[in-house]
Coordinates of C-alpha atoms in Angstrom, one line a residue:
M197 CA 90.7 111.7 130.0
G198 CA 93.6 114.0 129.2
L199 CA 95.6 113.5 126.1
L200 CA 94.4 110.7 123.9
V201 CA 97.0 108.8 122.1
F202 CA 95.5 107.0 119.1
H203 CA 97.3 107.3 115.8
H204 CA 95.8 105.2 113.0
M205 CA 97.0 106.6 109.7
D206 CA 93.5 105.8 108.3
I207 CA 91.4 107.1 111.2
N208 CA 88.7 109.6 110.3
Y209 CA 87.4 112.9 111.7
D210 CA 84.2 111.4 113.2
Y211 CA 86.2 109.0 115.3
Y212 CA 87.9 111.8 117.2
E213 CA 84.7 113.7 117.6
H214 CA 83.2 110.6 119.2
L215 CA 86.2 110.3 121.6
N216 CA 85.7 113.9 122.7
T217 CA 82.0 113.2 123.5
T218 CA 82.9 110.1 125.5
S219 CA 85.9 111.4 127.4
H220 CA 84.7 110.4 130.8
E221 CA 85.7 106.8 130.6
D222 CA 89.2 107.7 131.9
H223 CA 90.6 104.3 133.0
R224 CA 89.8 102.4 129.8
H225 CA 91.0 105.2 127.6
E226 CA 94.2 105.8 129.5
A227 CA 95.0 102.1 129.3
F228 CA 94.4 102.1 125.6
S229 CA 96.4 105.3 125.2
L230 CA 99.4 103.7 127.0
F231 CA 99.2 100.6 124.9
S232 CA 98.9 102.4 121.6
R233 CA 101.8 104.7 122.5
V234 CA 104.2 102.0 123.5
F235 CA 103.1 99.4 120.9
L236 CA 103.1 101.8 117.9
V237 CA 106.3 103.5 118.7
C238 CA 108.1 100.2 119.0
M239 CA 106.6 98.7 115.9
Y240 CA 107.2 101.8 113.8
S241 CA 110.8 102.2 114.9
F242 CA 111.7 98.6 114.4
A243 CA 110.0 98.4 111.0
C244 CA 111.7 101.6 109.8
I245 CA 115.2 100.6 110.8
L246 CA 114.9 97.0 109.5
G247 CA 112.9 98.0 106.4
V248 CA 115.0 101.0 105.2
S249 CA 118.2 99.1 105.5
G250 CA 116.8 95.9 103.9
N251 CA 115.1 97.6 101.0
A252 CA 118.1 99.8 100.3
L253 CA 120.2 96.7 100.1
V254 CA 117.7 95.2 97.7
L255 CA 118.0 98.2 95.4
I256 CA 121.8 98.1 95.6
I257 CA 121.8 94.4 94.6
F258 CA 119.3 94.7 91.8
I259 CA 120.6 97.9 90.3
F260 CA 124.4 97.5 90.7
Y261 CA 124.9 93.8 90.7
E262 CA 122.0 92.3 88.7
K263 CA 121.7 95.4 86.5
V264 CA 117.9 95.0 86.2
K265 CA 118.2 92.4 83.4
V266 CA 114.7 91.0 83.2
L267 CA 111.1 91.9 83.7
T268 CA 110.8 90.5 87.2
D269 CA 113.7 92.7 88.3
I270 CA 111.8 95.8 87.2
F271 CA 108.7 94.8 89.3
L272 CA 110.8 93.9 92.4
V273 CA 112.7 97.2 92.2
S274 CA 109.3 99.0 92.0
L275 CA 108.2 97.1 95.1
A276 CA 111.4 98.1 97.0
I277 CA 111.0 101.8 96.0
A278 CA 107.4 101.8 97.1
D279 CA 108.3 100.2 100.5
L280 CA 111.1 102.7 101.0
C281 CA 108.8 105.7 100.3
F282 CA 106.4 104.4 102.9
L283 CA 109.0 103.4 105.5
C284 CA 110.5 106.9 105.4
T285 CA 107.1 108.2 106.8
L286 CA 107.2 106.0 109.9
P287 CA 109.4 108.3 112.0
F288 CA 106.7 111.0 111.7
W289 CA 104.0 108.5 112.9
A290 CA 106.3 107.3 115.7
Y291 CA 106.7 110.8 117.0
S292 CA 102.9 111.5 116.6
A293 CA 102.1 108.3 118.5
A294 CA 104.5 109.3 121.3
H295 CA 103.5 113.0 121.5
E296 CA 101.2 114.6 118.9
W297 CA 101.2 115.6 115.2
I298 CA 103.3 118.8 114.9
F299 CA 104.0 118.7 111.2
Y300 CA 100.9 120.7 109.9
T301 CA 98.5 119.8 107.2
L302 CA 100.7 119.5 104.0
P303 CA 103.0 116.8 105.4
C304 CA 99.9 115.1 106.8
Q305 CA 98.5 114.9 103.3
I306 CA 101.7 113.7 101.8
I307 CA 102.4 111.1 104.4
R308 CA 98.9 109.7 104.5
G309 CA 98.9 109.7 100.7
L310 CA 102.2 107.8 100.5
Y311 CA 100.9 105.0 102.6
T312 CA 97.9 104.5 100.3
L313 CA 100.1 104.9 97.3
N314 CA 102.4 102.2 98.7
L315 CA 99.5 99.8 99.5
Y316 CA 97.9 99.9 96.0
G317 CA 101.2 100.2 94.2
S318 CA 102.5 97.1 95.9
M319 CA 99.2 95.2 95.3
L320 CA 99.0 96.1 91.6
T321 CA 102.7 95.3 91.1
L322 CA 102.3 91.9 92.6
T323 CA 99.3 91.4 90.4
C324 CA 101.4 92.2 87.4
I325 CA 104.1 89.8 88.5
T326 CA 101.5 87.1 88.9
I327 CA 100.0 87.7 85.5
D328 CA 103.5 87.6 83.9
R329 CA 104.2 84.3 85.6
Y330 CA 100.8 83.0 84.4
F331 CA 101.6 83.8 80.8
A332 CA 105.2 82.5 81.1
I333 CA 104.1 79.1 82.6
V334 CA 100.5 78.4 81.7
R335 CA 100.6 80.1 78.3
A336 CA 104.3 79.4 77.6
T337 CA 103.8 78.5 73.9
K338 CA 102.0 81.9 73.3
A339 CA 104.3 84.0 75.4
H340 CA 107.5 84.0 73.4
I341 CA 108.5 87.7 73.5
S342 CA 112.1 88.9 73.3
Q343 CA 113.6 90.0 76.6
A344 CA 114.1 93.5 75.3
K345 CA 110.4 93.9 74.5
R346 CA 109.5 92.5 77.9
I347 CA 111.7 95.1 79.6
V348 CA 110.0 97.9 77.6
W349 CA 106.5 96.6 78.4
G350 CA 107.5 96.1 82.0
K351 CA 108.6 99.8 82.4
A352 CA 105.3 100.9 80.7
V353 CA 103.3 98.7 83.0
C354 CA 105.1 100.0 86.1
I355 CA 104.3 103.6 85.1
L356 CA 100.7 102.7 84.6
V357 CA 100.6 100.9 87.9
W358 CA 101.8 104.1 89.7
V359 CA 99.4 106.3 87.8
I360 CA 96.5 104.1 88.9
S361 CA 97.8 103.9 92.5
L362 CA 98.1 107.7 92.6
A363 CA 94.4 107.9 91.5
F364 CA 93.5 105.5 94.4
A365 CA 95.5 107.6 96.8
L366 CA 94.2 111.0 95.7
P367 CA 91.5 111.2 98.4
Q368 CA 94.2 110.8 101.1
F369 CA 96.3 113.5 99.5
L370 CA 93.2 115.8 99.3
F371 CA 91.2 115.2 102.4
S372 CA 93.9 114.6 105.1
I373 CA 94.2 117.5 107.6
Q374 CA 95.9 118.4 110.9
A375 CA 93.1 118.8 113.4
E376 CA 93.1 119.5 117.2
F377 CA 91.0 117.7 119.7
D378 CA 92.7 116.8 123.0
K379 CA 95.9 117.1 121.0
K380 CA 96.9 117.6 117.4
V381 CA 96.3 114.7 115.0
C382 CA 96.6 113.9 111.3
I383 CA 93.3 112.5 110.1
A384 CA 91.0 112.2 107.1
N385 CA 88.1 114.7 107.0
Y386 CA 85.7 114.0 104.2
S387 CA 83.1 116.6 103.4
T388 CA 80.2 114.1 103.5
R389 CA 79.5 110.7 104.9
F390 CA 78.6 109.4 101.4
L391 CA 82.0 110.6 100.0
E392 CA 83.9 108.8 102.8
L393 CA 81.9 105.6 102.3
F394 CA 82.3 105.7 98.5
T395 CA 86.0 106.3 98.7
E396 CA 86.7 103.6 101.2
V397 CA 84.6 100.9 99.4
T398 CA 86.0 101.8 96.0
Q399 CA 89.6 101.7 97.2
M400 CA 89.1 98.4 99.0
V401 CA 87.2 96.6 96.2
L402 CA 89.0 97.8 93.1
G403 CA 92.5 98.4 94.6
F404 CA 92.7 95.5 97.0
F405 CA 90.2 92.7 96.9
F406 CA 89.8 92.5 93.1
P407 CA 93.6 92.2 92.5
M408 CA 93.8 89.7 95.3
M409 CA 91.2 87.6 93.6
V410 CA 93.1 87.8 90.3
M411 CA 96.3 86.6 92.1
V412 CA 94.5 83.7 93.8
I413 CA 93.0 82.5 90.5
C414 CA 96.2 82.8 88.6
Y415 CA 98.3 81.0 91.2
S416 CA 95.7 78.3 91.4
I417 CA 96.0 77.7 87.7
I418 CA 99.9 78.0 87.8
V419 CA 100.1 75.4 90.6
K420 CA 97.9 73.0 88.8
T421 CA 99.9 73.4 85.6
L422 CA 103.2 72.8 87.4
F423 CA 101.8 69.7 89.2
D424 CA 100.7 68.3 85.8
A425 CA 104.0 69.0 84.2
K426 CA 106.7 66.3 83.9
G427 CA 109.4 68.5 85.3
F428 CA 108.0 68.9 88.8
R429 CA 111.1 70.7 90.0
K430 CA 109.9 73.8 88.1
H431 CA 107.8 74.7 91.1
K432 CA 110.9 76.0 92.8
S433 CA 111.1 78.8 90.3
L434 CA 108.0 80.4 91.8
K435 CA 109.0 80.0 95.5
I436 CA 110.0 83.7 96.1
I437 CA 107.2 85.3 94.2
F438 CA 104.6 83.0 95.8
A439 CA 106.0 83.8 99.2
I440 CA 105.9 87.5 98.6
V441 CA 102.3 87.4 97.5
V442 CA 101.2 85.2 100.4
M443 CA 103.0 87.4 102.9
F444 CA 101.4 90.5 101.4
I445 CA 97.9 89.1 101.5
F446 CA 98.2 87.7 105.1
T447 CA 99.6 91.0 106.5
Q448 CA 97.3 93.4 104.6
T449 CA 94.0 91.6 104.5
P450 CA 93.0 91.8 108.2
F451 CA 93.6 95.6 108.5
N452 CA 91.9 96.3 105.2
L453 CA 88.9 94.2 106.2
L454 CA 88.6 96.1 109.5
K455 CA 88.8 99.4 107.6
L456 CA 86.0 98.3 105.3
I457 CA 83.9 97.2 108.3
R458 CA 84.5 100.6 109.9
A459 CA 83.5 102.5 106.8
V460 CA 80.3 100.6 106.4
Y461 CA 79.3 100.2 110.1
Q462 CA 80.6 103.2 111.9
S463 CA 79.0 102.0 115.1
V464 CA 82.1 99.8 115.6
I465 CA 84.0 102.8 116.8
L466 CA 82.1 102.4 120.1
D467 CA 83.7 99.0 120.6
E468 CA 87.0 99.1 122.4
R469 CA 87.9 95.6 121.3
F470 CA 87.6 96.8 117.7
D471 CA 90.1 99.6 118.5
Y472 CA 92.7 97.2 119.8
A473 CA 92.1 94.9 116.7
L474 CA 92.5 97.9 114.4
I475 CA 95.7 99.1 116.0
I476 CA 97.4 95.6 116.0
T477 CA 96.4 94.8 112.4
E478 CA 97.5 98.2 111.3
A479 CA 101.0 97.6 112.8
I480 CA 101.2 94.2 111.1
A481 CA 100.2 95.8 107.8
Y482 CA 102.8 98.4 108.0
F483 CA 105.4 95.9 109.1
H484 CA 105.0 94.1 105.7
S485 CA 107.2 96.7 104.0
C486 CA 110.3 95.4 105.7
L487 CA 109.6 91.7 105.1
N488 CA 110.4 91.3 101.4
P489 CA 114.2 91.6 101.9
V490 CA 114.0 88.9 104.6
L491 CA 112.2 86.6 102.1
Y492 CA 114.8 87.3 99.5
F493 CA 117.6 86.3 101.9
F494 CA 116.1 83.1 103.1
I495 CA 114.7 81.9 99.8
G496 CA 116.8 83.6 97.1
V497 CA 120.1 81.9 96.3
K498 CA 121.4 84.6 94.1
F499 CA 120.4 87.3 96.5
R500 CA 122.5 85.6 99.2
K501 CA 125.4 85.3 96.7
N502 CA 125.3 89.0 95.9
L503 CA 125.0 89.9 99.5
A504 CA 128.2 87.9 100.2
K505 CA 129.9 89.9 97.4
I506 CA 128.9 93.1 99.1
L507 CA 130.1 92.0 102.5
K508 CA 133.4 90.8 101.0
S509 CA 133.9 94.1 99.1
I510 CA 133.5 96.2 102.3
G511 CA 135.8 94.0 104.3
C512 CA 133.1 92.4 106.5
A513 CA 133.4 88.9 105.2
K514 CA 136.8 87.9 106.8
H515 CA 136.1 84.2 106.3
Q516 CA 135.3 82.6 102.9
Q517 CA 133.3 79.7 104.2
I518 CA 129.9 81.4 104.1
T519 CA 130.6 82.7 100.6
K520 CA 131.6 79.3 99.4
Q521 CA 128.6 77.7 101.0
W522 CA 126.2 80.1 99.3
Q523 CA 128.0 79.7 95.9
T524 CA 127.7 75.9 96.2
T525 CA 124.0 76.3 96.9
E526 CA 123.8 78.6 93.9
D527 CA 125.4 76.0 91.7
D528 CA 122.9 73.4 92.8
G529 CA 120.0 75.8 92.3
S530 CA 121.2 76.7 88.8
K531 CA 121.3 73.0 87.9
T532 CA 117.7 72.6 89.0
C533 CA 116.6 75.6 87.1
T534 CA 117.9 74.2 83.8
A535 CA 115.8 71.1 84.0
T536 CA 113.4 72.3 81.4
H537 CA 113.5 73.6 77.9
N538 CA 111.4 76.5 79.0
A539 CA 113.7 77.4 81.9
E540 CA 114.3 81.0 80.6
E541 CA 110.5 81.6 80.9
T542 CA 109.8 79.9 84.3
R543 CA 112.9 80.4 86.4
M544 CA 112.9 83.0 89.3
Y545 CA 115.2 85.2 87.3
S546 CA 117.6 87.1 89.5
L547 CA 116.9 85.7 92.9

């Protein structure tokens, strides 16, 4: 069938061996190769350009304008750094999808590991934000801790999150290799089938589905608490965090479910429809890393206000109408956020 173009970051060694043994189905494989090459290159390129610029802007606003004042800021900065690390690997995958993997084994290990590190780092960070919101809203009377202590705890928790995420990503750092079939590829090559299955299932259950269950339970209780509260407007304080969590779950769950199915039932690699589903859900999962800045812009009042300041400072905001409009919205939003005696605990701090 010639050169096969199929570049899942999480594809394994057995998959390519299977493709070599079934290389006579030329027409179907060539069609799939063309689709994957065009689709992945376009998605990787677009996500990289939009995501790097967006997350860099997020870091500038949080670090230089908001000064990372509160606990939520720390977690959101951590998310942006994780996304940036991953997005910087996409040019390598775009080139690999268009041609072949030419970067040798060490970059293969680093780049595959960074994706896994980003996935579980983001998931665990969102879980920490959810738990923090749970204690701030549901257990508000028991959660009175000074902002300074919250910052210290937040930094310690972030470090712990990345240590745990690194442990989850360790198999990708260790077992990824550059291999050559019809062309050079970057894949995972586990020493045994049991090790592969154990790694995949452990990563998915402990690093993805368990934290997702914690977030769903916490937000269910939070929503019930806010509906029962007299100051119903307090639900606006959770709008951004809730949107981030929902977006993460909806973009990551399909791909991770398919990965789990592939690990348990390897016979699905014979199904071409599964291949298409895997490649499309993979692209959606990777595209998530550039969506958070978009959510901040459309939902976050203070984020838009600080963006207006940046545009004005570099001479791009020639007219003041947009800035005034955003500031007016900010004033309205700040009035809403002060509707409760517990506003300091429940508001969506810097956004």
